[in-house]
PDB file of C-alpha atoms and ligand atoms in Angstrom:
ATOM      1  CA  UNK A  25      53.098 -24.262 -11.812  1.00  0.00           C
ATOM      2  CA  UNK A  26      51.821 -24.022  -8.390  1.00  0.00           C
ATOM      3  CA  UNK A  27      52.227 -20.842  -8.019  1.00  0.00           C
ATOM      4  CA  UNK A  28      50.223 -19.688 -10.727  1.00  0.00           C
ATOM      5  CA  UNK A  29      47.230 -22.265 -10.173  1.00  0.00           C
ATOM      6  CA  UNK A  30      47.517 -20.218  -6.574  1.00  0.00           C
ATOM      7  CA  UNK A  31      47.769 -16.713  -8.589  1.00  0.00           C
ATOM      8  CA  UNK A  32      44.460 -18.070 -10.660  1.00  0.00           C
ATOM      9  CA  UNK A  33      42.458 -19.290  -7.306  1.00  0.00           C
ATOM     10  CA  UNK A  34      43.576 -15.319  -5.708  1.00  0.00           C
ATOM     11  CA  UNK A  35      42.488 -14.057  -8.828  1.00  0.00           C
ATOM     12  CA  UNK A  36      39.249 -15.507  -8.914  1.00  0.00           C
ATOM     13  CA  UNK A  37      38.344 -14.876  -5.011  1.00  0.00           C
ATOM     14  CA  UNK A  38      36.140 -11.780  -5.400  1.00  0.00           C
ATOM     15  CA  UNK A  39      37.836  -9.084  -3.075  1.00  0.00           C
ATOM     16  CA  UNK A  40      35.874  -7.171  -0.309  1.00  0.00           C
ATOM     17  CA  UNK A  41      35.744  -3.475  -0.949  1.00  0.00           C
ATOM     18  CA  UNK A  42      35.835  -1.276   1.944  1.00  0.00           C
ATOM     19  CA  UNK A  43      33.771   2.142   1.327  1.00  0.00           C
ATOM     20  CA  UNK A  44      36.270   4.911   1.152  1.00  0.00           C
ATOM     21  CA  UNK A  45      35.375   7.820   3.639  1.00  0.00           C
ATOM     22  CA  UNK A  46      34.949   5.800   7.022  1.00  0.00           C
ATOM     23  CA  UNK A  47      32.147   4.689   8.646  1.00  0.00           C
ATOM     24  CA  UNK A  48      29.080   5.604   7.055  1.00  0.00           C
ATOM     25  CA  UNK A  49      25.312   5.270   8.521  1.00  0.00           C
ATOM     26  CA  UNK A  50      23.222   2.055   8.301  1.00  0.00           C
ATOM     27  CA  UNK A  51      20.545   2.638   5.673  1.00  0.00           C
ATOM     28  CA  UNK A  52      17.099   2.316   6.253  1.00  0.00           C
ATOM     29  CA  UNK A  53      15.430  -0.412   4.088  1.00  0.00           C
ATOM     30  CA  UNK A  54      13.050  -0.475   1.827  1.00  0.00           C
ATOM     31  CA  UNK A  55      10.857  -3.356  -0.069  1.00  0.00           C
ATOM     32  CA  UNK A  56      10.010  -2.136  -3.545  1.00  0.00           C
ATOM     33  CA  UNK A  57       7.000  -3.146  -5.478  1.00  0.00           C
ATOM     34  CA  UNK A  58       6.925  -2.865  -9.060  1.00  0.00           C
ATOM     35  CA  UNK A  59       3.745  -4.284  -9.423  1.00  0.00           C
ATOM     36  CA  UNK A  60       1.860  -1.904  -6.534  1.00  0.00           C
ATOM     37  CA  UNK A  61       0.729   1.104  -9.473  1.00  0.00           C
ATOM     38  CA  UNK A  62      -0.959   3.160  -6.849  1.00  0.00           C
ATOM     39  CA  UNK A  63       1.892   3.538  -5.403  1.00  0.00           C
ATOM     40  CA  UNK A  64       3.497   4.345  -8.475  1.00  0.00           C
ATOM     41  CA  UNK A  65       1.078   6.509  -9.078  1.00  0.00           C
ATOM     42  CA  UNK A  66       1.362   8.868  -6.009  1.00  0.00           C
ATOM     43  CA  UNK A  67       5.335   8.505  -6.335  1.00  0.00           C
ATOM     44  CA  UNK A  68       5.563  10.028  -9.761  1.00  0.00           C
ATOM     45  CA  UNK A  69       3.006  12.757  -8.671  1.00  0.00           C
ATOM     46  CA  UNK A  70       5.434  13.704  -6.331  1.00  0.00           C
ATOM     47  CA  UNK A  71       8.430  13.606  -8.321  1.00  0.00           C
ATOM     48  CA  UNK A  72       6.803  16.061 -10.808  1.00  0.00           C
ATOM     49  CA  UNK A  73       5.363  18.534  -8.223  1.00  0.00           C
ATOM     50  CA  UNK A  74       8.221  18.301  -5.477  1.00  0.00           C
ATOM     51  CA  UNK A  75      11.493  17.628  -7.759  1.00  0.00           C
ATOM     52  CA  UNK A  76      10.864  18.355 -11.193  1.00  0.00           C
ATOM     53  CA  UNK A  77      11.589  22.069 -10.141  1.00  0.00           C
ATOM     54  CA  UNK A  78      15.361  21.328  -9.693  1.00  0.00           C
ATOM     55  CA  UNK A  79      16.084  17.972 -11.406  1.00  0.00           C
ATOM     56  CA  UNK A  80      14.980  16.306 -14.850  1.00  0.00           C
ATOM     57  CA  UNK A  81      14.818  12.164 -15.235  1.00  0.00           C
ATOM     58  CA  UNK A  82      15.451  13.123 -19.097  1.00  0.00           C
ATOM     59  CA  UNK A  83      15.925   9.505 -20.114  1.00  0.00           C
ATOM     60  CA  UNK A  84      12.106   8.837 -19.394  1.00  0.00           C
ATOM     61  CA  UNK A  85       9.536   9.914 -21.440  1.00  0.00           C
ATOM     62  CA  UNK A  86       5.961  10.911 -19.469  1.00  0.00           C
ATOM     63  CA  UNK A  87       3.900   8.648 -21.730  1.00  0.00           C
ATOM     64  CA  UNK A  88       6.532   5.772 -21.093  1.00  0.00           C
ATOM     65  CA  UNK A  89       5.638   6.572 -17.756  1.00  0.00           C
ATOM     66  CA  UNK A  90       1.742   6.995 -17.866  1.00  0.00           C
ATOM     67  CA  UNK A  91       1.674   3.640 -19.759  1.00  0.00           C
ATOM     68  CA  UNK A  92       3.398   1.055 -17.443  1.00  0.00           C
ATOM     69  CA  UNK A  93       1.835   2.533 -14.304  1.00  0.00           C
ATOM     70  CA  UNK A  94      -1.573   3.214 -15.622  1.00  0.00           C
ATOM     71  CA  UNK A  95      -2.532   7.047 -15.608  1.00  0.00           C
ATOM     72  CA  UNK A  96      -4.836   7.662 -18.176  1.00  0.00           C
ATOM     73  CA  UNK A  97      -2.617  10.367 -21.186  1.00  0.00           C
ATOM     74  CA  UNK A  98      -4.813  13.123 -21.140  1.00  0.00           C
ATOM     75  CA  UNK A  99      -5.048  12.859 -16.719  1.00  0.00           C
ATOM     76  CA  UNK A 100      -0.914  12.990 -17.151  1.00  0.00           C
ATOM     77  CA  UNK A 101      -1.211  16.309 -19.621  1.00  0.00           C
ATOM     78  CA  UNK A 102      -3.849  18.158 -17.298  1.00  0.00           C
ATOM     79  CA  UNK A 103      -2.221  17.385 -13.863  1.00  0.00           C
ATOM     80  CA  UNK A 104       1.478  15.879 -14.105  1.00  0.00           C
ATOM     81  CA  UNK A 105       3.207  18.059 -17.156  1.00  0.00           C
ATOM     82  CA  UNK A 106       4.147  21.594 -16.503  1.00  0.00           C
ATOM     83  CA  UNK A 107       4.577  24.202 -19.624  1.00  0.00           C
ATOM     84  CA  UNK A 108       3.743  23.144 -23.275  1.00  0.00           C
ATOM     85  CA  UNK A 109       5.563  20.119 -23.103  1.00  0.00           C
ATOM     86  CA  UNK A 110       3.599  16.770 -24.618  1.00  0.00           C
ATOM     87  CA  UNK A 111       3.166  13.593 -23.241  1.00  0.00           C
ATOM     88  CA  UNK A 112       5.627  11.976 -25.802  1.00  0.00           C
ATOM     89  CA  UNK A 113       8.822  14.264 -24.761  1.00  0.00           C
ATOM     90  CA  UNK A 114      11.276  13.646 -22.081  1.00  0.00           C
ATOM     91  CA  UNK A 115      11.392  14.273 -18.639  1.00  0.00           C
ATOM     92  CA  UNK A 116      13.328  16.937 -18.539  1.00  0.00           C
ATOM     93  CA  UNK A 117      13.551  20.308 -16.810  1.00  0.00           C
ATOM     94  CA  UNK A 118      14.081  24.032 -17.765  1.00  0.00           C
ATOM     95  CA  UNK A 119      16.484  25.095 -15.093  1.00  0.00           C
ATOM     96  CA  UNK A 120      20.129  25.388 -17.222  1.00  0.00           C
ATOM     97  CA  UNK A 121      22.621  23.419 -15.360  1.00  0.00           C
ATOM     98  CA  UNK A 122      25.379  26.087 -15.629  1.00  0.00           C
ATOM     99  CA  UNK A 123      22.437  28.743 -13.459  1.00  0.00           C
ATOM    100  CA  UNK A 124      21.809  25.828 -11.085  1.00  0.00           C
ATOM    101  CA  UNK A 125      25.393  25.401  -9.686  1.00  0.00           C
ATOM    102  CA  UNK A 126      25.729  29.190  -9.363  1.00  0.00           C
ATOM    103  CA  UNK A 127      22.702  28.763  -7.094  1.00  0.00           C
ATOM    104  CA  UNK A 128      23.352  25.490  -4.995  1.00  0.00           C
ATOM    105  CA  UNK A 129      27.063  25.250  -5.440  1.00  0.00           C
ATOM    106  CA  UNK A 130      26.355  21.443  -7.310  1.00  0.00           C
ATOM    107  CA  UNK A 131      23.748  21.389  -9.887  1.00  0.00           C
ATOM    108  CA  UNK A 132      20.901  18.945  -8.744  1.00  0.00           C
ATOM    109  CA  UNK A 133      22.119  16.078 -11.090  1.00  0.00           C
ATOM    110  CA  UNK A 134      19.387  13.953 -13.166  1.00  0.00           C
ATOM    111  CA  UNK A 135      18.010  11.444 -11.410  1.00  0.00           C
ATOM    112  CA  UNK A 136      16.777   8.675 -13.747  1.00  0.00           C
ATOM    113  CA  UNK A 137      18.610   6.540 -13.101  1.00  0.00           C
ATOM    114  CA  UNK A 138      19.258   7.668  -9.405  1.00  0.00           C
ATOM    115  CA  UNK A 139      18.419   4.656  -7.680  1.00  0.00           C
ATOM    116  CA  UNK A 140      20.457   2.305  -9.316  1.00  0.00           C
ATOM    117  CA  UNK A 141      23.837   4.194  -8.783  1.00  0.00           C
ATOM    118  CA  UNK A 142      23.206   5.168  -4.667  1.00  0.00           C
ATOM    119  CA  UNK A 143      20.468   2.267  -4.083  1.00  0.00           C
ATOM    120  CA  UNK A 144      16.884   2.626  -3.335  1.00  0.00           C
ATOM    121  CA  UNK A 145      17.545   2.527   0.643  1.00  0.00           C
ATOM    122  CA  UNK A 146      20.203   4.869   0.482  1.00  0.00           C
ATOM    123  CA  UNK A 147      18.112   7.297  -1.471  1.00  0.00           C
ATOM    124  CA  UNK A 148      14.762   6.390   0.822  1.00  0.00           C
ATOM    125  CA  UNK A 149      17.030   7.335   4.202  1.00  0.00           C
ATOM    126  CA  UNK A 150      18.791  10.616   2.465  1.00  0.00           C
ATOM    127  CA  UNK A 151      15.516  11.706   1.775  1.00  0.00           C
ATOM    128  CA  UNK A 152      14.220  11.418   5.308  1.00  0.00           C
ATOM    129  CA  UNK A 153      17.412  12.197   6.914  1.00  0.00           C
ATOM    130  CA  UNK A 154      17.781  16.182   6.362  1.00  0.00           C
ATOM    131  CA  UNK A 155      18.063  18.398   9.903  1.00  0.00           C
ATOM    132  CA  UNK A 156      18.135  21.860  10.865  1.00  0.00           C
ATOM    133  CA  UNK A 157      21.989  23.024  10.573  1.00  0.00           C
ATOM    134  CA  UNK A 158      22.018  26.976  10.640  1.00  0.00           C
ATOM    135  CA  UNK A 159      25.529  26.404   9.674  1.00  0.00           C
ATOM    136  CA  UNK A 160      24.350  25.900   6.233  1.00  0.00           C
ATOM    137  CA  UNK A 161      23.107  28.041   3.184  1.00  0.00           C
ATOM    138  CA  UNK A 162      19.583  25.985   2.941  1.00  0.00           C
ATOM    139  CA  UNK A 163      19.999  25.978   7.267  1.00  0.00           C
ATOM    140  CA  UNK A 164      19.601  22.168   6.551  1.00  0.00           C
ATOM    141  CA  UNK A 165      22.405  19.036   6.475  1.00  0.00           C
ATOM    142  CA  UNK A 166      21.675  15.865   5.502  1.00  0.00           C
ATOM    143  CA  UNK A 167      22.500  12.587   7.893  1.00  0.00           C
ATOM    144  CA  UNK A 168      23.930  10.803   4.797  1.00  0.00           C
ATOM    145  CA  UNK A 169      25.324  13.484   2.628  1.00  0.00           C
ATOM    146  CA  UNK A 170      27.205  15.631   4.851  1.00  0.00           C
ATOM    147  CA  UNK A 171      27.026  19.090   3.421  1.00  0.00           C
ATOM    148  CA  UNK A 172      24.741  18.787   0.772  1.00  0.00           C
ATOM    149  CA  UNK A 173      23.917  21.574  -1.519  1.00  0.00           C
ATOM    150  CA  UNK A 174      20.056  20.712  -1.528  1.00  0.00           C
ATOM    151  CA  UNK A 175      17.257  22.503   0.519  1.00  0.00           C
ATOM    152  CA  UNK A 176      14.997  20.183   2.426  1.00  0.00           C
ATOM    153  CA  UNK A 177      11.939  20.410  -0.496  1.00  0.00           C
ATOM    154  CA  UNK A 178       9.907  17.993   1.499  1.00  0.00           C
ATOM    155  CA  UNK A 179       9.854  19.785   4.757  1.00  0.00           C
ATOM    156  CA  UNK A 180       6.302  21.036   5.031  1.00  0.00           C
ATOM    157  CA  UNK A 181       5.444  17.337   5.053  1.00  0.00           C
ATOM    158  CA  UNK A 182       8.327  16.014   7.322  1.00  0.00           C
ATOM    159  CA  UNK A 183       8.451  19.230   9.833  1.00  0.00           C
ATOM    160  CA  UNK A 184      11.739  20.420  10.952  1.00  0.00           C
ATOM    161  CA  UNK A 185      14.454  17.750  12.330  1.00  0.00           C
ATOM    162  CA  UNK A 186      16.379  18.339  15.184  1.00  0.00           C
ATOM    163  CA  UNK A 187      20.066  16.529  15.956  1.00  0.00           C
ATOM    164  CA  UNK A 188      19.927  15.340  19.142  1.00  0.00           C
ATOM    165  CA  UNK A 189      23.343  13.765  19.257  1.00  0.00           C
ATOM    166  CA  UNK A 190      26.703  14.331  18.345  1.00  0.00           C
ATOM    167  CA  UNK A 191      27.425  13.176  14.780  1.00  0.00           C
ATOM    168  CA  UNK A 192      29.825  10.053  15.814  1.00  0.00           C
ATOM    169  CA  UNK A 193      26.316   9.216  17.422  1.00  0.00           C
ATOM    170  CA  UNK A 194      24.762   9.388  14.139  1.00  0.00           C
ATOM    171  CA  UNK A 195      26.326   7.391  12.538  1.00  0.00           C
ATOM    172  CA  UNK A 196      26.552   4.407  15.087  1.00  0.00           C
ATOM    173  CA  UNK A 197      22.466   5.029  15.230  1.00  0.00           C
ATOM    174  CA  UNK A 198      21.101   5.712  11.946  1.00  0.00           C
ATOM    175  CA  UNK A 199      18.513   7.985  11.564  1.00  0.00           C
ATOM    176  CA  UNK A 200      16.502   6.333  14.088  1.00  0.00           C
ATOM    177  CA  UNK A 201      14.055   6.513  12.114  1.00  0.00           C
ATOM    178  CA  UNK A 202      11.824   3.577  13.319  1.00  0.00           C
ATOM    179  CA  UNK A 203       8.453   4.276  14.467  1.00  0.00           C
ATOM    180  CA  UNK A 204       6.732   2.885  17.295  1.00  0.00           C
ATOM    181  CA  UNK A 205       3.862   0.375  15.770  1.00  0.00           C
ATOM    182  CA  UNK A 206       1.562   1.382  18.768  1.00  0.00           C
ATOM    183  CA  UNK A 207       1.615   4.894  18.796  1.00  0.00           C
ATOM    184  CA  UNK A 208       2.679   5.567  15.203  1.00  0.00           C
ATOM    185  CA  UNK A 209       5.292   7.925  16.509  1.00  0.00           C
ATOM    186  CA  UNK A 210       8.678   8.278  15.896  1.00  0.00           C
ATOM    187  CA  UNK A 211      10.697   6.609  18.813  1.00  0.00           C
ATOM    188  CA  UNK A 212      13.250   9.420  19.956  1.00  0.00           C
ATOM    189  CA  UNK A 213      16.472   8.813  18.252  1.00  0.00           C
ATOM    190  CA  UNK A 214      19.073  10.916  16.634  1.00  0.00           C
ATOM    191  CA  UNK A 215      16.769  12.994  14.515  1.00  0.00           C
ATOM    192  CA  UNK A 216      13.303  13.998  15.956  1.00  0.00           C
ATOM    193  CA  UNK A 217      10.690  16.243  14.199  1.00  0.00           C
ATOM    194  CA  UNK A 218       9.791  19.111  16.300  1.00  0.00           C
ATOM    195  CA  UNK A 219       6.353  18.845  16.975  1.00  0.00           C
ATOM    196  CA  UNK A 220       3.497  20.005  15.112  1.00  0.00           C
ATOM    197  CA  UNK A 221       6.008  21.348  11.982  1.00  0.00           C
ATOM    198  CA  UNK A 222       5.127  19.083   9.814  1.00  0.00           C
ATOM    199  CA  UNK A 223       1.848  18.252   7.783  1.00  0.00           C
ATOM    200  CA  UNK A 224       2.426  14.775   8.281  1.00  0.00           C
ATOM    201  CA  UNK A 225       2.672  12.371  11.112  1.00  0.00           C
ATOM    202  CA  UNK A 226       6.535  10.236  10.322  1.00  0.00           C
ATOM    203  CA  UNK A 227       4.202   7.008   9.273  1.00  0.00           C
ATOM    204  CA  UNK A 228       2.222   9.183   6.863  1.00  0.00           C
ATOM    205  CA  UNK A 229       5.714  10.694   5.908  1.00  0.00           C
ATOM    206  CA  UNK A 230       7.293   7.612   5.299  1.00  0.00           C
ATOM    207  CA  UNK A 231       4.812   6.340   3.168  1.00  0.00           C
ATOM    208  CA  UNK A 232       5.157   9.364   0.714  1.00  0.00           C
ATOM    209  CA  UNK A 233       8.320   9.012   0.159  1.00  0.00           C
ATOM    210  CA  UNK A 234       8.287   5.670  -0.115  1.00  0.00           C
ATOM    211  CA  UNK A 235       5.691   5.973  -3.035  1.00  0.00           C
ATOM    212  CA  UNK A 236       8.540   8.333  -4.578  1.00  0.00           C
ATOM    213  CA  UNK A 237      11.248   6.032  -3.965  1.00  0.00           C
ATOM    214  CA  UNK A 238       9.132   3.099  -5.594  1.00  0.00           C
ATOM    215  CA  UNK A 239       8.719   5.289  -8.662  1.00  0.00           C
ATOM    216  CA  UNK A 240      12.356   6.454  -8.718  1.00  0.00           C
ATOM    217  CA  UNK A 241      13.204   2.642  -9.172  1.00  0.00           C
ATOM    218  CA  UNK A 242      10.508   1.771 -11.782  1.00  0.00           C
ATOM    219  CA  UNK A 243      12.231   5.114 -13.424  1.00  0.00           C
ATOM    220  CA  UNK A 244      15.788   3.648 -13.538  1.00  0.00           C
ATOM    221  CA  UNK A 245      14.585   0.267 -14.911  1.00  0.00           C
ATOM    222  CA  UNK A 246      11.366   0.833 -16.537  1.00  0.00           C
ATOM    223  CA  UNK A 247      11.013  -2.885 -17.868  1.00  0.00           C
ATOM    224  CA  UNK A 248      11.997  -4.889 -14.560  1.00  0.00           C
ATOM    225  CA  UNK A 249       8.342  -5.434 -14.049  1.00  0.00           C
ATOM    226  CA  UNK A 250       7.638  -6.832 -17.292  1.00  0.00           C
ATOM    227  CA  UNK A 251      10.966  -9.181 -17.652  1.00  0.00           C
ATOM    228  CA  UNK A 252      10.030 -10.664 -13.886  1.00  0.00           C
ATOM    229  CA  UNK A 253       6.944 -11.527 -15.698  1.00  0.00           C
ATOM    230  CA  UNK A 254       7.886 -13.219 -18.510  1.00  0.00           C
ATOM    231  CA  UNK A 255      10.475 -14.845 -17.141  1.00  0.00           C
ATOM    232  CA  UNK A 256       8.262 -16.642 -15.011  1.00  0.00           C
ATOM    233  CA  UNK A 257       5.989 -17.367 -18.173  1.00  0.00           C
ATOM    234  CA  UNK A 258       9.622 -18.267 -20.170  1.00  0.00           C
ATOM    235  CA  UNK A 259      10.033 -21.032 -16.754  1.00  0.00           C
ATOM    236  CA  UNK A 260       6.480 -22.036 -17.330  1.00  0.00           C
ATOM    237  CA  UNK A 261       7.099 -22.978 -20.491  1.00  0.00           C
ATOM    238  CA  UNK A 262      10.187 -24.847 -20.168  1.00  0.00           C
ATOM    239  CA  UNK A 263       9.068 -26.903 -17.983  1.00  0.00           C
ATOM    240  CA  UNK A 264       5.472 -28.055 -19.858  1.00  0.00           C
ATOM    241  CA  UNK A 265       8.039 -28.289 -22.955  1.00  0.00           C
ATOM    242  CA  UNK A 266      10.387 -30.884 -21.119  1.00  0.00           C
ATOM    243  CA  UNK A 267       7.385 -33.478 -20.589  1.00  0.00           C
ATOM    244  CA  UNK A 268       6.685 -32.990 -24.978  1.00  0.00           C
ATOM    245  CA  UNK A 269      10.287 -32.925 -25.578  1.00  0.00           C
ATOM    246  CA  UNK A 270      10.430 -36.368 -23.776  1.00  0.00           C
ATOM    247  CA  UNK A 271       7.295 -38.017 -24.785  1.00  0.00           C
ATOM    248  CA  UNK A 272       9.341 -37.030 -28.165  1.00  0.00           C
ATOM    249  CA  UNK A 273      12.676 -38.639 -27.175  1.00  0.00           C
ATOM    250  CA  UNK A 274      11.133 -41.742 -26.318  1.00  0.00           C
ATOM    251  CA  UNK A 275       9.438 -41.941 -29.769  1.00  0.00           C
ATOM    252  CA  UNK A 276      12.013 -41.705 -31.841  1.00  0.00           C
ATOM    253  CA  UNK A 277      14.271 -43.914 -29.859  1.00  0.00           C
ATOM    254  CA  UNK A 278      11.437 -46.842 -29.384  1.00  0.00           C
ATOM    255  CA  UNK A 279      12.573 -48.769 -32.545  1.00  0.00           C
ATOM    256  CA  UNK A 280      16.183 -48.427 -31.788  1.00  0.00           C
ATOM    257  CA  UNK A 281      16.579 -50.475 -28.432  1.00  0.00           C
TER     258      UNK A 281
HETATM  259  C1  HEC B   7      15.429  23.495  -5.073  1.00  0.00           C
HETATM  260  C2  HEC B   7      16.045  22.539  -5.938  1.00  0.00           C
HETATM  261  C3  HEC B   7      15.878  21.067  -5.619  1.00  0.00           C
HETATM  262  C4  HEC B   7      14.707  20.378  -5.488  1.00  0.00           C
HETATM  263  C5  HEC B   7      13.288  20.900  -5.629  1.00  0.00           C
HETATM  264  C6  HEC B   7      15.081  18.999  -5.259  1.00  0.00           C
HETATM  265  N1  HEC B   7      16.449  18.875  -5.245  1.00  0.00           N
HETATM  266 FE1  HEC B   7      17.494  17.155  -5.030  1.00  0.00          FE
HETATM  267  N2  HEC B   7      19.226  18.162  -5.195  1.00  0.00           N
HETATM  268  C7  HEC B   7      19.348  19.515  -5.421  1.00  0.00           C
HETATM  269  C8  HEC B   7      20.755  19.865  -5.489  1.00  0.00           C
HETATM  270  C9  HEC B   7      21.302  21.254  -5.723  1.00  0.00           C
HETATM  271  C10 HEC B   7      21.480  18.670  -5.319  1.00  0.00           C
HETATM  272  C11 HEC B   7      22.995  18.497  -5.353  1.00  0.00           C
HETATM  273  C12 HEC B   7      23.484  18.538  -3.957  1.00  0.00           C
HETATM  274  C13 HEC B   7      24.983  18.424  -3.826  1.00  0.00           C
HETATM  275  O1  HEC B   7      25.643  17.789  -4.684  1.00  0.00           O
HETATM  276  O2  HEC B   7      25.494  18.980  -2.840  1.00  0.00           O
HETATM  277  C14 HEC B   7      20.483  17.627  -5.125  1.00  0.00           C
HETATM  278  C15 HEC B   7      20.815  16.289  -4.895  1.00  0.00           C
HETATM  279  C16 HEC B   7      19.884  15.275  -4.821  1.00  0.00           C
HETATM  280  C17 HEC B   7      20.220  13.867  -4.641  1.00  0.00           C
HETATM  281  C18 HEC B   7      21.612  13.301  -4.489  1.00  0.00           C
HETATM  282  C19 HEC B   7      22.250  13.149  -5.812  1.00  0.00           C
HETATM  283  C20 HEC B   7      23.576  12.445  -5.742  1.00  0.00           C
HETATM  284  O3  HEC B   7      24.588  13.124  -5.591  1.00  0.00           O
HETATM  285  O4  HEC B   7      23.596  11.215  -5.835  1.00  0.00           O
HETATM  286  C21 HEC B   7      19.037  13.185  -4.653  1.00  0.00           C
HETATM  287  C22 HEC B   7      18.846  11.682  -4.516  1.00  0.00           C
HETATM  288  C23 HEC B   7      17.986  14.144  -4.805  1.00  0.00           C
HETATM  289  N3  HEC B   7      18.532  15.406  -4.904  1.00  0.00           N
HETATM  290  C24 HEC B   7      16.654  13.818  -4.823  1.00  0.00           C
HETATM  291  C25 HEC B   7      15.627  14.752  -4.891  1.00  0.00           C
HETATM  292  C26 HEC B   7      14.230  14.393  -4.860  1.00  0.00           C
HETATM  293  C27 HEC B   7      13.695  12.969  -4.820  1.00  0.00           C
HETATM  294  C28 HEC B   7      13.534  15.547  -4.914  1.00  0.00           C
HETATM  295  C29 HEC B   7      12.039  15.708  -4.825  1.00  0.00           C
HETATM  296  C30 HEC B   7      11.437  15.279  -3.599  1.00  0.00           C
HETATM  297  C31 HEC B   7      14.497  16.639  -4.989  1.00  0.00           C
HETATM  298  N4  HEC B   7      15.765  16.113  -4.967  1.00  0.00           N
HETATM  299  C32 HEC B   7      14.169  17.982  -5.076  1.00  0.00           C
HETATM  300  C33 HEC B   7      18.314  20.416  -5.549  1.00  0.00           C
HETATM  301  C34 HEC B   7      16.974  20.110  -5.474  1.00  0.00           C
END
């Protein structure tokens, strides 16, 4: 009998789960804000122009889109659709899968729903965390996804990376990718943009994809927003309801004492 009360207490301790694969780099963190549409805004306007080439988010629909972040239909069909698609079809993309892995080895999966199977930070560090690696087809790696079959699409931005450590290093650092508040530069770390490649200073940089990020996670749960904010309406309501329910109570149980 004790035994299995033990077995039931083991059973019921949640285990720890150690990552297979080793040590893997901290991720650089990100706050997400559902409610900042601007934001939003420039995110999905750069997932149309700088991804849409390679991957689809075919499980979003670009007026589902245009509606919960406020872009105005007809802005979305002039600027943010591509082709002769219409606002009410899917996100998706005209590259065939089976031509994409003959070109990058792994076909650039879909990404709606992205975010939720890596994480938002994980996805905001890979895609700040590419470097020059000649070794490669694309002459890039990426700091968190060693070997990865995926050019560096926002390098005119970003400007070329450099490795300045060994890759044990790496890991142990992160991307280093903290900037210096005063000067608004990068602090030398691991990876360092070679100067003047990039359109971008890193704050600038960081911000972009952080827009993108932002609307990569509104993509993979499209109604988070809305259920924060009626569940704090729902809590609201509760509680003004407790106060009738027990004027109510007291009522009915006024003749009974
Ligand atoms: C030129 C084509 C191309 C473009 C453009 C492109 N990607 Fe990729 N991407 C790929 C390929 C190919 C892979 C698969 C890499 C692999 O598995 O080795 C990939 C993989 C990824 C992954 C990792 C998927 C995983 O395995 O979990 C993410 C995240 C990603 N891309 C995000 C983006 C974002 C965001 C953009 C736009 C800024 C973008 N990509 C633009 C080709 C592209």
């Amino acid at each position: 009998m004790k035994k299995s009360l033990i077995a039931i207490v083991l059973a019921l301790v949640p285990s720890v789960v150690f990552a297979a694969g080793g040590a893997a780099m901290p991720l650089d963190h990100i706050e997400l804000d559902r409610t900042n549409t601007a934001s939003l805004q420039r995110g999905m306007a750069t997932f149309v122009n700088r991804c849409m080439g390679c991957h689809s988010a075919q499980y979003q629909r670009y007026e589902r889109s245009a509606t919960d972040i406020g872009i105005p239909a007809n802005l979305v069909e002039e600027n943010l659709i591509f082709g002769d698609k219409k606002i009410g079809e899917q996100m998706t993309i005209a590259m065939p899968a089976a031509d994409a892995k003959v070109f990058f080895g792994n076909p650039p999966p879909d990404l709606t729903l992205e975010t939720r199977l890596r994480g938002a930070d994980w996805v905001y560090t890979y895609l700040r965390s590419f470097y020059k690696d000649s070794s490669r087809p694309w002459g890039v790696n990426n700091a968190v996804f060693k070997d990865v079959g995926m050019p560096n699409v926002l390098e005119d931005l970003q400007g070329k990376v450099s490795l300045r450590c060994s890759h044990e290093e790496l890991l142990h650092k992160g991307t280093a990718g903290d900037i210096d508040p005063l000067t608004g530069l990068q602090k030398a770390g691991c990876l360092s943009v070679d100067k003047g490649t990039g359109a971008l200073d890193p704050a600038e940089f960081d911000k972009v994809v952080y827009d993108l990020v932002n609307y990569m996670a509104y993509v993979a749960e499209p109604s988070r927003a809305e259920s924060e904010s009626l569940g704090t309406k729902v809590l609201i309501f509760l509680f003004l309801f407790f106060f009738v329910a027990f004027a109510l109570k007291k009522e009915y149980w006024k003749d009974v004492h």
